[in-house]
């Protein structure tokens, strides 16, 4: 099927899911009221009821946007890393980002931001992710070049080290802090507010768009180093660019929403089953499918046990696996 | 102007000397066959021309430009490559793979344009593989894959074409078709070949490698003497006129003493 049709179809689904995400919640709000709130906040209509306004504008819209950004960012980073290290089991966390971020975030949560230079949880997470990334790059590189296997090995090893630190710090936590920590490490966009969105949004969008431009290079890299050199890909430079973009994008998604699991591993494969492995199709489709997936998962996470919220990772697998198994079965028949 | 020029090229891999002190000059537009026993350094030499391995000494020039001193994008316009092996465990179609050959020709935003798809189909057509365009690479036969890889190289529209054992995996007819196709191109061509007879029949020049060195170069009919094939390949040879085509044809036979060695003992006592 032509790419344009796929993109349109999942694009419409994304719009519908987002609208649903804004209307549905512990307080259901009719679509008409949502429109009223949005127009009044944009200065285009008369003022809306204050409570609805707060729920929709200050809570639901930012979290839907955050879910879409995180889903798209993790999916595209996953596609890039899987192509880069030529390993279908790779995901954005294989380079140690999420472990480092968790360590940073948990340190802030347990010892308080006062003890750590006044860092907030998300900044702590970003600093942790960045530190682990620098270490992984230093260990993995040889004369400025990255081989796929060294990168994965360094990422996994240092990731374990950071996880050890996280577990150790967790044991120092007071009982009341544990559920907050668990919530964070399993990922959530419940905390998304307008003022926390702009910086992550810009970074994620820029990284994703830049990764889009590397689609054909990723195709060539997926054929092997020799083939890539043969057609004129500067593999050293291309690897470095993709790696930095994927790492930065992932670090920012983790600082925004915690350790949302499964998305960066399975949504890339699901997209591949839908539109094929050509990165020129895979990357654009992955942006929309990843965003759609996490918007739906977030909706499930806050409505199924309403008014209790669940972390996202509990539902990424529950929502994702049946869909993924369906795609695998479909491919087998084809 | 020289098509490809190798000056005192030496290559070491993992501290082992693979190629030493090779000088070679290929005129523009000529077809050079590189032959030699297994492990003589042919593939390594070819990979050095397209910069997949580094030289430990010497320099390689394509049309008077040092291949190690130009950007990769410019290198891809200098030379296109048909490698010996391509991992088929990729979920890409033949057209996608040929499309990677256009890497340096079209910017990233233009890869979906119709002219781009035409360039891909033209290259597939030239390689006799147009009907394979939409097929998944992994489902193709060895010979079909080889034609797709040739199409990718042709899509690159480079000045020279490097091929590593291009007739591997091909059946008798496909081998001849490929060699005919190659001999009719006007590009400078370098092909590593195992079949001495094909080298004789189709190449303008031949370079014989032995233990990391080029031991003979020149027109194939002059180079491939019985003395040379005995010494380098361990086989006797004779050049005859092909009864069907009238072209020179190389016949090989085991060396007399080697022949005695390979006769099984049981047969000898009989």
Coordinates of C-alpha atoms in Angstrom, one line a residue:
Chain A
X1 CA 0.0 0.0 0.0
X2 CA 1.3 3.5 -0.8
X3 CA 3.0 5.2 2.1
X4 CA 0.7 8.3 1.8
X5 CA -2.4 6.1 2.6
X6 CA -0.7 4.6 5.6
X7 CA 0.4 7.9 6.9
X8 CA -3.1 9.4 6.4
X9 CA -4.8 6.4 8.1
X10 CA -2.6 6.4 11.2
X11 CA -2.6 10.2 11.2
X12 CA -6.4 10.3 11.4
X13 CA -6.3 7.6 14.2
X14 CA -3.8 9.8 16.1
X15 CA -6.1 12.8 15.9
X16 CA -9.1 10.8 17.0
X17 CA -7.2 9.2 19.9
X18 CA -5.9 12.6 21.0
X19 CA -9.4 14.1 21.0
X20 CA -10.6 11.1 23.0
X21 CA -7.6 11.5 25.3
X22 CA -8.7 15.1 26.1
X23 CA -12.4 14.2 26.6
X24 CA -12.1 11.0 28.6
X25 CA -10.8 10.7 32.1
X26 CA -11.9 10.6 35.7
X27 CA -14.2 13.5 34.8
X28 CA -15.7 12.9 31.3
X29 CA -16.1 16.2 29.4
X30 CA -18.2 16.4 26.3
X31 CA -16.5 17.3 23.0
X32 CA -18.4 20.6 22.7
X33 CA -17.1 21.8 26.1
X34 CA -13.6 20.9 25.1
X35 CA -13.9 23.0 21.9
X36 CA -15.2 25.9 24.0
X37 CA -12.3 25.7 26.4
X38 CA -9.7 25.5 23.6
X39 CA -11.2 28.4 21.7
X40 CA -11.5 30.6 24.8
X41 CA -7.9 29.8 25.8
X42 CA -6.7 30.7 22.4
X43 CA -8.6 34.0 22.7
X44 CA -11.1 33.0 20.0
X45 CA -14.3 32.6 22.0
X46 CA -16.2 33.4 25.2
X47 CA -14.9 32.1 28.5
X48 CA -15.6 28.5 29.5
X49 CA -16.4 27.1 33.0
X50 CA -13.3 27.4 35.1
X51 CA -13.1 23.7 36.3
X52 CA -13.4 22.3 32.9
X53 CA -10.9 24.8 31.7
X54 CA -8.4 23.8 34.2
X55 CA -8.9 20.0 33.7
X56 CA -8.6 20.3 29.9
X57 CA -6.2 23.0 29.3
X58 CA -3.8 22.6 32.3
X59 CA -3.8 18.8 32.6
X60 CA -5.2 16.8 29.7
X61 CA -3.9 18.6 26.7
X62 CA -0.3 18.8 28.0
X63 CA -0.3 15.1 28.9
X64 CA -1.7 14.1 25.5
X65 CA 1.0 16.1 23.8
X66 CA 3.7 14.7 26.1
X67 CA 2.5 11.1 25.4
X68 CA 2.6 11.8 21.6
X69 CA 6.1 13.3 21.9
X70 CA 7.5 10.5 24.0
X71 CA 5.9 7.8 21.8
X72 CA 7.2 9.3 18.6
X73 CA 10.7 10.1 20.1
X74 CA 11.2 6.6 21.5
X75 CA 9.9 4.9 18.4
X76 CA 12.1 6.8 16.0
X77 CA 15.2 6.4 18.3
X78 CA 14.4 2.7 18.5
X79 CA 14.3 2.4 14.7
X80 CA 17.5 4.3 14.3
X81 CA 19.4 2.2 16.9
X82 CA 18.1 -1.1 15.6
X83 CA 19.3 -0.1 12.1
X84 CA 22.6 1.3 13.6
X85 CA 23.6 -1.7 15.6
X86 CA 21.9 -4.2 13.2
X87 CA 20.2 -5.9 16.1
X88 CA 16.5 -6.4 16.3
X89 CA 16.6 -6.6 20.1
X90 CA 18.1 -3.1 20.4
X91 CA 16.0 -0.4 21.8
X92 CA 16.7 3.2 22.9
X93 CA 17.6 1.9 26.4
X94 CA 20.3 -0.5 25.2
X95 CA 22.8 2.3 25.4
X96 CA 22.2 2.7 29.1
X97 CA 20.1 5.9 28.9
X98 CA 17.2 4.9 31.0
X99 CA 19.3 3.2 33.7
X100 CA 21.3 6.4 34.1
X101 CA 18.2 8.5 34.1
X102 CA 16.5 6.4 36.7
X103 CA 19.6 6.6 38.9
X104 CA 19.6 10.4 38.7
X105 CA 15.8 10.7 39.3
X106 CA 15.8 8.3 42.2
X107 CA 18.7 10.1 43.9
X108 CA 16.7 13.4 43.7
X109 CA 13.5 11.7 44.9
X110 CA 15.1 10.0 47.9
X111 CA 17.6 12.6 49.1
X112 CA 15.6 15.6 48.0
X113 CA 16.6 18.3 45.5
X114 CA 18.2 20.3 48.3
X115 CA 21.0 17.8 48.7
X116 CA 21.6 17.7 44.9
X117 CA 22.2 21.3 43.9
X118 CA 18.5 22.0 43.7
X119 CA 17.9 19.7 40.8
X120 CA 14.4 18.7 40.0
X121 CA 13.5 15.1 39.2
X122 CA 13.4 15.5 35.5
X123 CA 16.7 17.5 35.5
X124 CA 18.2 14.8 37.7
X125 CA 17.1 12.2 35.2
X126 CA 18.6 14.1 32.3
X127 CA 21.9 14.6 34.1
X128 CA 22.0 10.9 35.0
X129 CA 21.2 9.9 31.4
X130 CA 23.8 12.3 30.0
X131 CA 26.5 11.1 32.3
X132 CA 25.9 7.4 31.5
X133 CA 25.9 8.3 27.8
X134 CA 29.2 10.0 28.0
X135 CA 30.7 7.0 29.8
X136 CA 29.2 4.6 27.3
X137 CA 30.6 6.6 24.4
X138 CA 34.0 6.8 26.0
X139 CA 34.2 3.1 26.7
X140 CA 32.7 2.0 23.3
X141 CA 34.6 4.2 21.0
X142 CA 37.9 3.2 19.4
X143 CA 39.8 6.1 17.8
X144 CA 36.5 8.0 17.4
X145 CA 34.7 5.1 15.7
X146 CA 31.8 3.1 17.1
X147 CA 31.4 -0.6 16.4
X148 CA 27.9 -1.9 16.9
X149 CA 28.8 -4.7 19.3
X150 CA 31.0 -2.6 21.6
X151 CA 28.3 0.0 21.9
X152 CA 25.7 -2.5 23.0
X153 CA 28.1 -4.2 25.4
X154 CA 29.2 -0.9 27.0
X155 CA 25.6 0.3 27.2
X156 CA 24.4 -2.9 28.8
X157 CA 27.3 -3.1 31.3
X158 CA 27.2 0.5 32.4
X159 CA 23.3 0.3 32.5
X160 CA 23.6 -2.6 35.0
X161 CA 26.0 -0.5 37.1
X162 CA 23.5 2.4 37.2
X163 CA 20.6 0.0 38.0
X164 CA 22.7 -1.3 40.9
X165 CA 23.0 2.2 42.2
X166 CA 19.2 2.8 41.7
X167 CA 18.4 -0.3 43.7
X168 CA 20.8 0.7 46.5
X169 CA 19.3 4.1 46.7
X170 CA 15.8 2.7 46.7
X171 CA 16.6 0.7 49.7
X172 CA 17.4 3.9 51.6
X173 CA 14.0 5.4 50.7
X174 CA 11.2 5.9 53.2
X175 CA 8.2 3.6 52.6
X176 CA 6.1 6.6 51.4
X177 CA 8.6 7.3 48.6
X178 CA 8.6 3.9 47.1
X179 CA 5.5 4.2 45.1
X180 CA 6.6 7.5 43.6
X181 CA 9.9 5.9 42.6
X182 CA 8.1 2.9 41.1
X183 CA 5.8 5.2 39.2
X184 CA 8.7 7.2 37.8
X185 CA 10.7 4.2 36.7
X186 CA 7.7 2.7 35.0
X187 CA 6.9 5.9 33.2
X188 CA 4.0 8.4 33.3
X189 CA 2.9 11.6 31.6
X190 CA 0.6 12.5 34.5
X191 CA 3.0 15.2 35.6
X192 CA 3.1 17.0 32.2
X193 CA 2.3 20.7 32.4
X194 CA 2.6 23.5 29.8
X195 CA 5.7 25.0 31.5
X196 CA 7.5 21.6 31.4
X197 CA 6.8 20.9 27.7
X198 CA 8.6 23.5 25.5
X199 CA 12.2 22.4 25.9
X200 CA 11.6 18.6 25.6
X201 CA 9.2 19.3 22.7
X202 CA 11.7 21.3 20.7
X203 CA 14.5 18.8 21.4
X204 CA 12.4 15.7 20.5
X205 CA 11.0 17.3 17.4
X206 CA 14.3 18.5 16.1
X207 CA 16.0 15.1 16.8
X208 CA 13.2 13.2 15.1
X209 CA 13.2 15.4 12.0
X210 CA 17.0 15.2 11.7
X211 CA 16.8 11.4 12.0
X212 CA 14.3 11.4 9.2
X213 CA 16.9 13.0 6.9
X214 CA 19.2 10.0 7.5
X215 CA 16.7 7.4 6.2
X216 CA 18.6 6.3 3.1
X217 CA 21.9 6.2 5.0
X218 CA 20.2 3.9 7.5
X219 CA 19.1 1.7 4.6
X220 CA 22.7 1.5 3.4
X221 CA 24.0 0.9 6.9
X222 CA 21.6 -1.9 7.4
X223 CA 23.2 -3.7 4.4
X224 CA 26.5 -3.8 6.2
X225 CA 29.6 -1.6 6.4
X226 CA 31.1 -2.7 3.1
X227 CA 27.9 -2.0 1.2
X228 CA 27.5 1.4 2.9
X229 CA 31.1 2.4 2.1
X230 CA 30.6 1.2 -1.5
X231 CA 27.7 3.6 -2.1
X232 CA 29.5 6.5 -0.4
X233 CA 28.1 6.6 3.1
X234 CA 30.6 8.1 5.6
X235 CA 29.9 5.4 8.1
X236 CA 31.9 6.8 11.0
X237 CA 30.2 10.2 10.7
X238 CA 26.8 8.8 10.0
X239 CA 26.9 6.5 13.0
X240 CA 28.0 9.3 15.3
X241 CA 25.2 11.6 14.1
X242 CA 22.5 9.0 14.4
X243 CA 23.8 7.9 17.8
X244 CA 23.9 11.4 19.2
X245 CA 20.4 12.2 17.9
X246 CA 18.9 9.0 19.2
X247 CA 20.7 9.3 22.6
X248 CA 19.7 13.0 23.1
X249 CA 16.1 12.3 22.0
X250 CA 15.8 9.3 24.4
X251 CA 17.4 11.2 27.3
X252 CA 14.8 14.0 26.9
X253 CA 11.9 11.6 26.7
X254 CA 13.0 9.8 29.9
X255 CA 13.4 13.1 31.7
X256 CA 9.9 14.1 30.6
X257 CA 8.1 10.8 31.3
X258 CA 10.3 8.4 33.2
X259 CA 11.3 5.0 31.9
X260 CA 8.5 4.1 29.5
X261 CA 9.3 0.6 28.5
X262 CA 8.5 -1.6 25.4
X263 CA 7.6 1.3 23.1
X264 CA 11.1 1.8 21.6
X265 CA 11.5 -1.9 21.1
X266 CA 8.2 -3.1 19.8
X267 CA 6.6 -0.2 18.0
X268 CA 9.6 -0.1 15.5
X269 CA 9.0 -3.7 14.7
X270 CA 5.2 -3.2 14.4
X271 CA 5.8 -0.3 12.0
X272 CA 8.2 -2.5 10.1
X273 CA 5.5 -5.2 9.8
X274 CA 3.1 -2.5 8.5
X275 CA 5.1 -0.5 6.0
X276 CA 8.3 -2.6 5.4
X277 CA 11.9 -2.1 6.4
X278 CA 12.7 0.7 4.0
X279 CA 13.7 3.5 6.4
X280 CA 12.3 6.1 4.0
X281 CA 8.8 4.7 4.9
X282 CA 9.6 3.3 8.3
X283 CA 10.7 6.6 10.0
X284 CA 7.7 8.8 9.1
X285 CA 5.3 6.0 9.8
X286 CA 7.1 5.3 13.1
X287 CA 6.6 8.9 14.2
X288 CA 2.8 8.7 13.9
X289 CA 2.4 5.1 15.1
X290 CA 4.6 5.7 18.1
X291 CA 2.7 8.9 19.1
X292 CA -0.7 7.1 18.5
X293 CA 0.4 4.1 20.6
X294 CA 1.4 6.1 23.6
X295 CA -1.6 8.4 23.5
X296 CA -3.8 5.2 23.5
X297 CA -1.7 3.6 26.3
X298 CA -1.9 6.8 28.4
X299 CA -5.7 6.8 28.0
X300 CA -5.9 3.2 29.1
X301 CA -3.6 3.8 32.1
X302 CA -5.8 6.6 33.5
X303 CA -9.3 5.2 32.7
X304 CA -9.1 1.5 33.4
X305 CA -8.7 1.8 37.1
X306 CA -10.2 5.4 37.3
X307 CA -9.7 7.4 39.4
X308 CA -6.5 5.5 40.2
X309 CA -3.7 6.0 37.6
X310 CA -1.3 3.4 36.5
X311 CA 2.3 3.8 35.2
X312 CA 2.5 3.5 31.4
X313 CA 4.8 0.5 31.2
X314 CA 2.1 -1.7 32.8
X315 CA 0.0 -1.0 29.8
X316 CA 2.5 -0.6 27.0
X317 CA 2.8 -4.4 26.9
X318 CA -0.9 -5.1 27.7
X319 CA -2.0 -2.9 24.8
X320 CA 0.9 -3.5 22.6
X321 CA 1.5 -7.3 22.6
X322 CA -2.0 -8.3 21.3
X323 CA -1.6 -5.8 18.4
X324 CA 2.0 -7.0 17.8
X325 CA 1.0 -10.7 17.8
X326 CA -1.8 -9.9 15.3
X327 CA 0.8 -8.2 13.0
X328 CA 3.1 -11.3 13.3
X329 CA 0.3 -13.6 12.5
X330 CA -0.7 -11.5 9.5
X331 CA 2.9 -11.5 8.2
X332 CA 3.0 -15.3 8.5
X333 CA -0.1 -15.7 6.4
X334 CA 1.2 -13.2 3.7
Chain B
X1 CA 44.7 9.8 -18.3
X2 CA 45.0 6.8 -16.2
X3 CA 41.7 5.2 -15.0
X4 CA 43.1 3.7 -11.8
X5 CA 46.7 4.0 -10.5
X6 CA 48.1 2.0 -7.6
X7 CA 51.5 3.2 -6.4
X8 CA 53.6 1.0 -4.0
X9 CA 50.4 -0.2 -2.2
X10 CA 50.9 -2.3 0.9
X11 CA 48.1 -3.4 3.2
X12 CA 48.4 -5.0 6.6
X13 CA 45.3 -6.5 8.4
X14 CA 45.6 -7.6 12.0
X15 CA 49.4 -7.2 11.8
X16 CA 49.6 -9.6 8.9
X17 CA 50.9 -8.4 5.6
X18 CA 48.2 -9.1 3.0
X19 CA 49.4 -7.0 0.0
X20 CA 52.9 -5.7 -0.5
X21 CA 54.3 -3.1 -2.7
X22 CA 51.8 -3.4 -5.6
X23 CA 52.1 -1.1 -8.6
X24 CA 49.4 -1.2 -11.1
X25 CA 48.1 1.1 -13.8
X26 CA 44.7 0.7 -15.5
X27 CA 44.0 2.9 -18.5
X28 CA 40.8 4.8 -18.6
X29 CA 38.0 2.6 -20.1
X30 CA 39.9 -0.7 -19.8
X31 CA 38.6 -3.9 -18.3
X32 CA 41.2 -5.4 -15.9
X33 CA 40.8 -8.9 -14.5
X34 CA 42.6 -9.6 -11.3
X35 CA 43.3 -13.3 -10.9
X36 CA 45.3 -15.4 -8.4
X37 CA 45.0 -18.3 -6.1
X38 CA 42.9 -18.1 -2.9
X39 CA 44.5 -15.9 -0.3
X40 CA 46.7 -14.1 -2.7
X41 CA 45.2 -10.7 -1.7
X42 CA 42.9 -10.0 -4.6
X43 CA 39.8 -9.1 -2.6
X44 CA 41.8 -7.0 -0.1
X45 CA 43.4 -5.0 -3.0
X46 CA 39.9 -4.4 -4.5
X47 CA 38.5 -3.3 -1.1
X48 CA 41.4 -0.9 -0.7
X49 CA 40.4 0.8 -4.0
X50 CA 37.0 1.5 -2.6
X51 CA 38.4 2.4 0.8
X52 CA 36.9 -0.4 2.8
X53 CA 40.4 -1.1 4.1
X54 CA 43.2 1.3 4.8
X55 CA 46.6 1.2 3.2
X56 CA 49.7 0.8 5.3
X57 CA 51.8 2.3 2.6
X58 CA 51.5 3.7 -0.9
X59 CA 48.6 5.5 -2.6
X60 CA 45.7 4.8 -4.9
X61 CA 44.5 7.2 -7.5
X62 CA 41.3 7.2 -9.6
X63 CA 41.5 9.6 -12.4
X64 CA 44.5 11.2 -10.7
X65 CA 42.7 11.9 -7.4
X66 CA 43.9 10.2 -4.3
X67 CA 41.0 8.0 -3.1
X68 CA 41.9 8.5 0.6
X69 CA 41.9 12.3 0.3
X70 CA 38.4 12.9 -1.0
X71 CA 35.1 13.0 0.8
X72 CA 33.1 9.7 0.8
X73 CA 30.4 11.3 -1.4
X74 CA 32.9 12.1 -4.1
X75 CA 34.4 8.7 -3.8
X76 CA 31.0 7.2 -4.5
X77 CA 31.0 9.0 -7.8
X78 CA 34.5 7.8 -8.6
X79 CA 33.8 4.1 -8.2
X80 CA 30.9 1.7 -7.7
X81 CA 31.2 -1.7 -6.2
X82 CA 29.7 -5.2 -6.7
X83 CA 30.9 -6.9 -3.5
X84 CA 31.5 -10.6 -3.2
X85 CA 29.0 -11.1 -0.5
X86 CA 25.8 -9.4 0.6
X87 CA 24.0 -10.5 3.7
X88 CA 20.5 -11.3 2.5
X89 CA 18.9 -11.1 5.9
X90 CA 17.5 -7.6 5.1
X91 CA 13.8 -6.9 4.6
X92 CA 14.4 -4.6 1.7
X93 CA 13.2 -5.0 -1.9
X94 CA 15.5 -5.1 -4.9
X95 CA 14.5 -1.5 -5.7
X96 CA 15.3 -0.3 -2.2
X97 CA 18.7 -1.8 -2.4
X98 CA 19.4 -0.3 -5.8
X99 CA 18.1 3.0 -4.3
X100 CA 21.0 3.0 -1.8
X101 CA 23.3 3.4 -4.8
X102 CA 21.7 6.8 -5.4
X103 CA 22.9 8.0 -2.0
X104 CA 25.2 10.7 -3.3
X105 CA 23.1 11.7 -6.3
X106 CA 19.9 12.9 -4.6
X107 CA 19.5 14.8 -1.4
X108 CA 17.4 13.2 1.3
X109 CA 14.2 15.1 0.5
X110 CA 14.1 14.0 -3.1
X111 CA 14.3 10.2 -2.6
X112 CA 10.6 9.6 -3.3
X113 CA 10.6 11.6 -6.6
X114 CA 9.6 9.8 -9.8
X115 CA 12.9 10.6 -11.5
X116 CA 14.6 8.8 -8.7
X117 CA 12.5 5.7 -9.2
X118 CA 13.2 5.9 -12.9
X119 CA 17.0 6.0 -12.2
X120 CA 16.6 2.9 -10.1
X121 CA 14.5 1.1 -12.8
X122 CA 16.9 2.1 -15.5
X123 CA 19.8 0.5 -13.6
X124 CA 17.8 -2.6 -12.9
X125 CA 17.0 -2.8 -16.7
X126 CA 20.7 -2.5 -17.6
X127 CA 21.5 -5.3 -15.3
X128 CA 18.7 -7.4 -16.8
X129 CA 16.8 -7.4 -13.5
X130 CA 13.9 -5.0 -14.0
X131 CA 11.3 -7.6 -13.2
X132 CA 12.9 -8.1 -9.8
X133 CA 12.3 -4.5 -8.6
X134 CA 9.5 -5.2 -6.2
X135 CA 10.8 -8.6 -4.9
X136 CA 12.3 -8.9 -1.4
X137 CA 16.1 -9.3 -1.7
X138 CA 16.1 -12.3 0.7
X139 CA 13.8 -14.3 -1.6
X140 CA 16.0 -13.9 -4.7
X141 CA 18.3 -16.6 -6.0
X142 CA 22.1 -16.1 -5.9
X143 CA 22.2 -15.1 -9.6
X144 CA 19.3 -12.7 -9.2
X145 CA 20.9 -11.1 -6.1
X146 CA 24.1 -10.6 -8.1
X147 CA 22.2 -8.8 -10.8
X148 CA 20.5 -6.5 -8.2
X149 CA 23.9 -5.7 -6.8
X150 CA 25.2 -4.9 -10.2
X151 CA 22.2 -2.7 -10.8
X152 CA 23.0 -0.9 -7.5
X153 CA 26.5 -0.2 -8.7
X154 CA 25.3 1.0 -12.1
X155 CA 22.8 3.3 -10.4
X156 CA 25.7 5.0 -8.8
X157 CA 26.8 6.3 -12.3
X158 CA 30.5 6.2 -11.2
X159 CA 33.5 6.5 -13.4
X160 CA 34.8 3.1 -12.6
X161 CA 33.3 -0.2 -11.6
X162 CA 34.9 -2.7 -9.2
X163 CA 33.6 -6.3 -9.0
X164 CA 34.6 -9.0 -6.6
X165 CA 34.0 -12.4 -8.2
X166 CA 30.8 -11.3 -10.0
X167 CA 30.1 -14.6 -11.6
X168 CA 30.0 -16.5 -8.3
X169 CA 26.7 -18.3 -7.8
X170 CA 25.6 -17.8 -11.4
X171 CA 24.6 -20.6 -13.8
X172 CA 26.5 -21.1 -17.1
X173 CA 24.3 -18.8 -19.1
X174 CA 24.0 -16.1 -16.5
X175 CA 27.8 -16.1 -16.2
X176 CA 28.2 -15.5 -19.9
X177 CA 25.5 -12.9 -20.0
X178 CA 27.1 -11.0 -17.2
X179 CA 30.6 -11.1 -18.7
X180 CA 29.2 -10.0 -22.1
X181 CA 27.4 -7.1 -20.3
X182 CA 30.6 -6.1 -18.5
X183 CA 32.8 -6.3 -21.6
X184 CA 30.3 -4.0 -23.4
X185 CA 30.5 -1.2 -20.8
X186 CA 32.7 1.8 -21.5
X187 CA 33.6 2.4 -17.9
X188 CA 37.0 1.5 -16.4
X189 CA 36.4 -1.9 -14.9
X190 CA 38.3 -4.0 -12.4
X191 CA 37.0 -7.5 -11.7
X192 CA 38.4 -10.1 -9.4
X193 CA 37.8 -13.4 -11.3
X194 CA 38.5 -17.0 -10.5
X195 CA 37.8 -18.3 -13.9
X196 CA 41.0 -17.8 -16.0
X197 CA 39.2 -18.7 -19.2
X198 CA 36.7 -15.8 -18.6
X199 CA 39.5 -13.5 -17.8
X200 CA 41.2 -14.4 -21.1
X201 CA 38.0 -14.2 -23.1
X202 CA 36.6 -10.9 -21.8
X203 CA 39.2 -8.7 -20.1
X204 CA 41.5 -6.2 -21.9
X205 CA 44.2 -6.7 -19.3
X206 CA 45.0 -9.1 -16.6
X207 CA 46.9 -8.8 -13.3
X208 CA 48.1 -12.0 -11.7
X209 CA 48.5 -11.9 -7.9
X210 CA 50.5 -14.4 -5.9
X211 CA 51.3 -14.1 -2.2
X212 CA 50.3 -10.5 -1.9
X213 CA 52.2 -9.3 -5.0
X214 CA 51.3 -8.7 -8.6
X215 CA 53.6 -11.1 -10.5
X216 CA 52.5 -10.3 -14.0
X217 CA 50.3 -7.8 -15.9
X218 CA 49.5 -7.4 -19.5
X219 CA 47.1 -8.6 -22.2
X220 CA 45.6 -11.9 -21.0
X221 CA 46.8 -14.0 -24.0
X222 CA 50.4 -12.9 -23.3
X223 CA 50.3 -13.3 -19.6
X224 CA 48.5 -16.6 -19.2
X225 CA 51.4 -18.8 -20.3
X226 CA 51.8 -22.4 -19.3
X227 CA 54.8 -21.4 -17.3
X228 CA 52.9 -18.8 -15.3
X229 CA 49.8 -21.0 -14.6
X230 CA 52.1 -23.8 -13.5
X231 CA 54.0 -21.6 -11.1
X232 CA 51.2 -19.5 -9.7
X233 CA 48.1 -21.8 -9.9
X234 CA 49.8 -25.2 -10.0
X235 CA 48.1 -26.2 -13.2
X236 CA 49.3 -26.7 -16.8
X237 CA 47.5 -24.7 -19.4
X238 CA 47.1 -24.2 -23.1
X239 CA 45.4 -21.5 -25.1
X240 CA 43.3 -22.6 -28.1
X241 CA 40.8 -21.1 -30.4
X242 CA 37.3 -21.7 -29.2
X243 CA 35.6 -23.9 -31.8
X244 CA 32.3 -22.1 -31.5
X245 CA 33.2 -18.4 -31.0
X246 CA 36.7 -18.2 -32.5
X247 CA 37.9 -16.5 -29.3
X248 CA 41.0 -17.6 -27.4
X249 CA 40.1 -20.3 -24.9
X250 CA 42.2 -21.5 -21.9
X251 CA 42.4 -25.2 -21.1
X252 CA 43.8 -26.3 -17.8
X253 CA 45.1 -29.7 -16.6
X254 CA 46.8 -30.9 -13.4
X255 CA 50.6 -30.8 -13.3
X256 CA 52.2 -34.2 -14.2
X257 CA 53.6 -34.9 -10.7
X258 CA 50.5 -33.4 -9.0
X259 CA 48.4 -35.7 -11.2
X260 CA 50.2 -38.7 -9.8
X261 CA 49.5 -37.4 -6.2
X262 CA 45.8 -37.1 -6.6
X263 CA 45.3 -40.6 -8.1
X264 CA 43.9 -42.7 -5.2
X265 CA 46.2 -45.5 -4.0
X266 CA 43.6 -48.2 -4.7
X267 CA 43.5 -47.1 -8.4
X268 CA 47.3 -47.2 -8.7
X269 CA 47.7 -50.7 -7.4
X270 CA 45.0 -51.8 -9.8

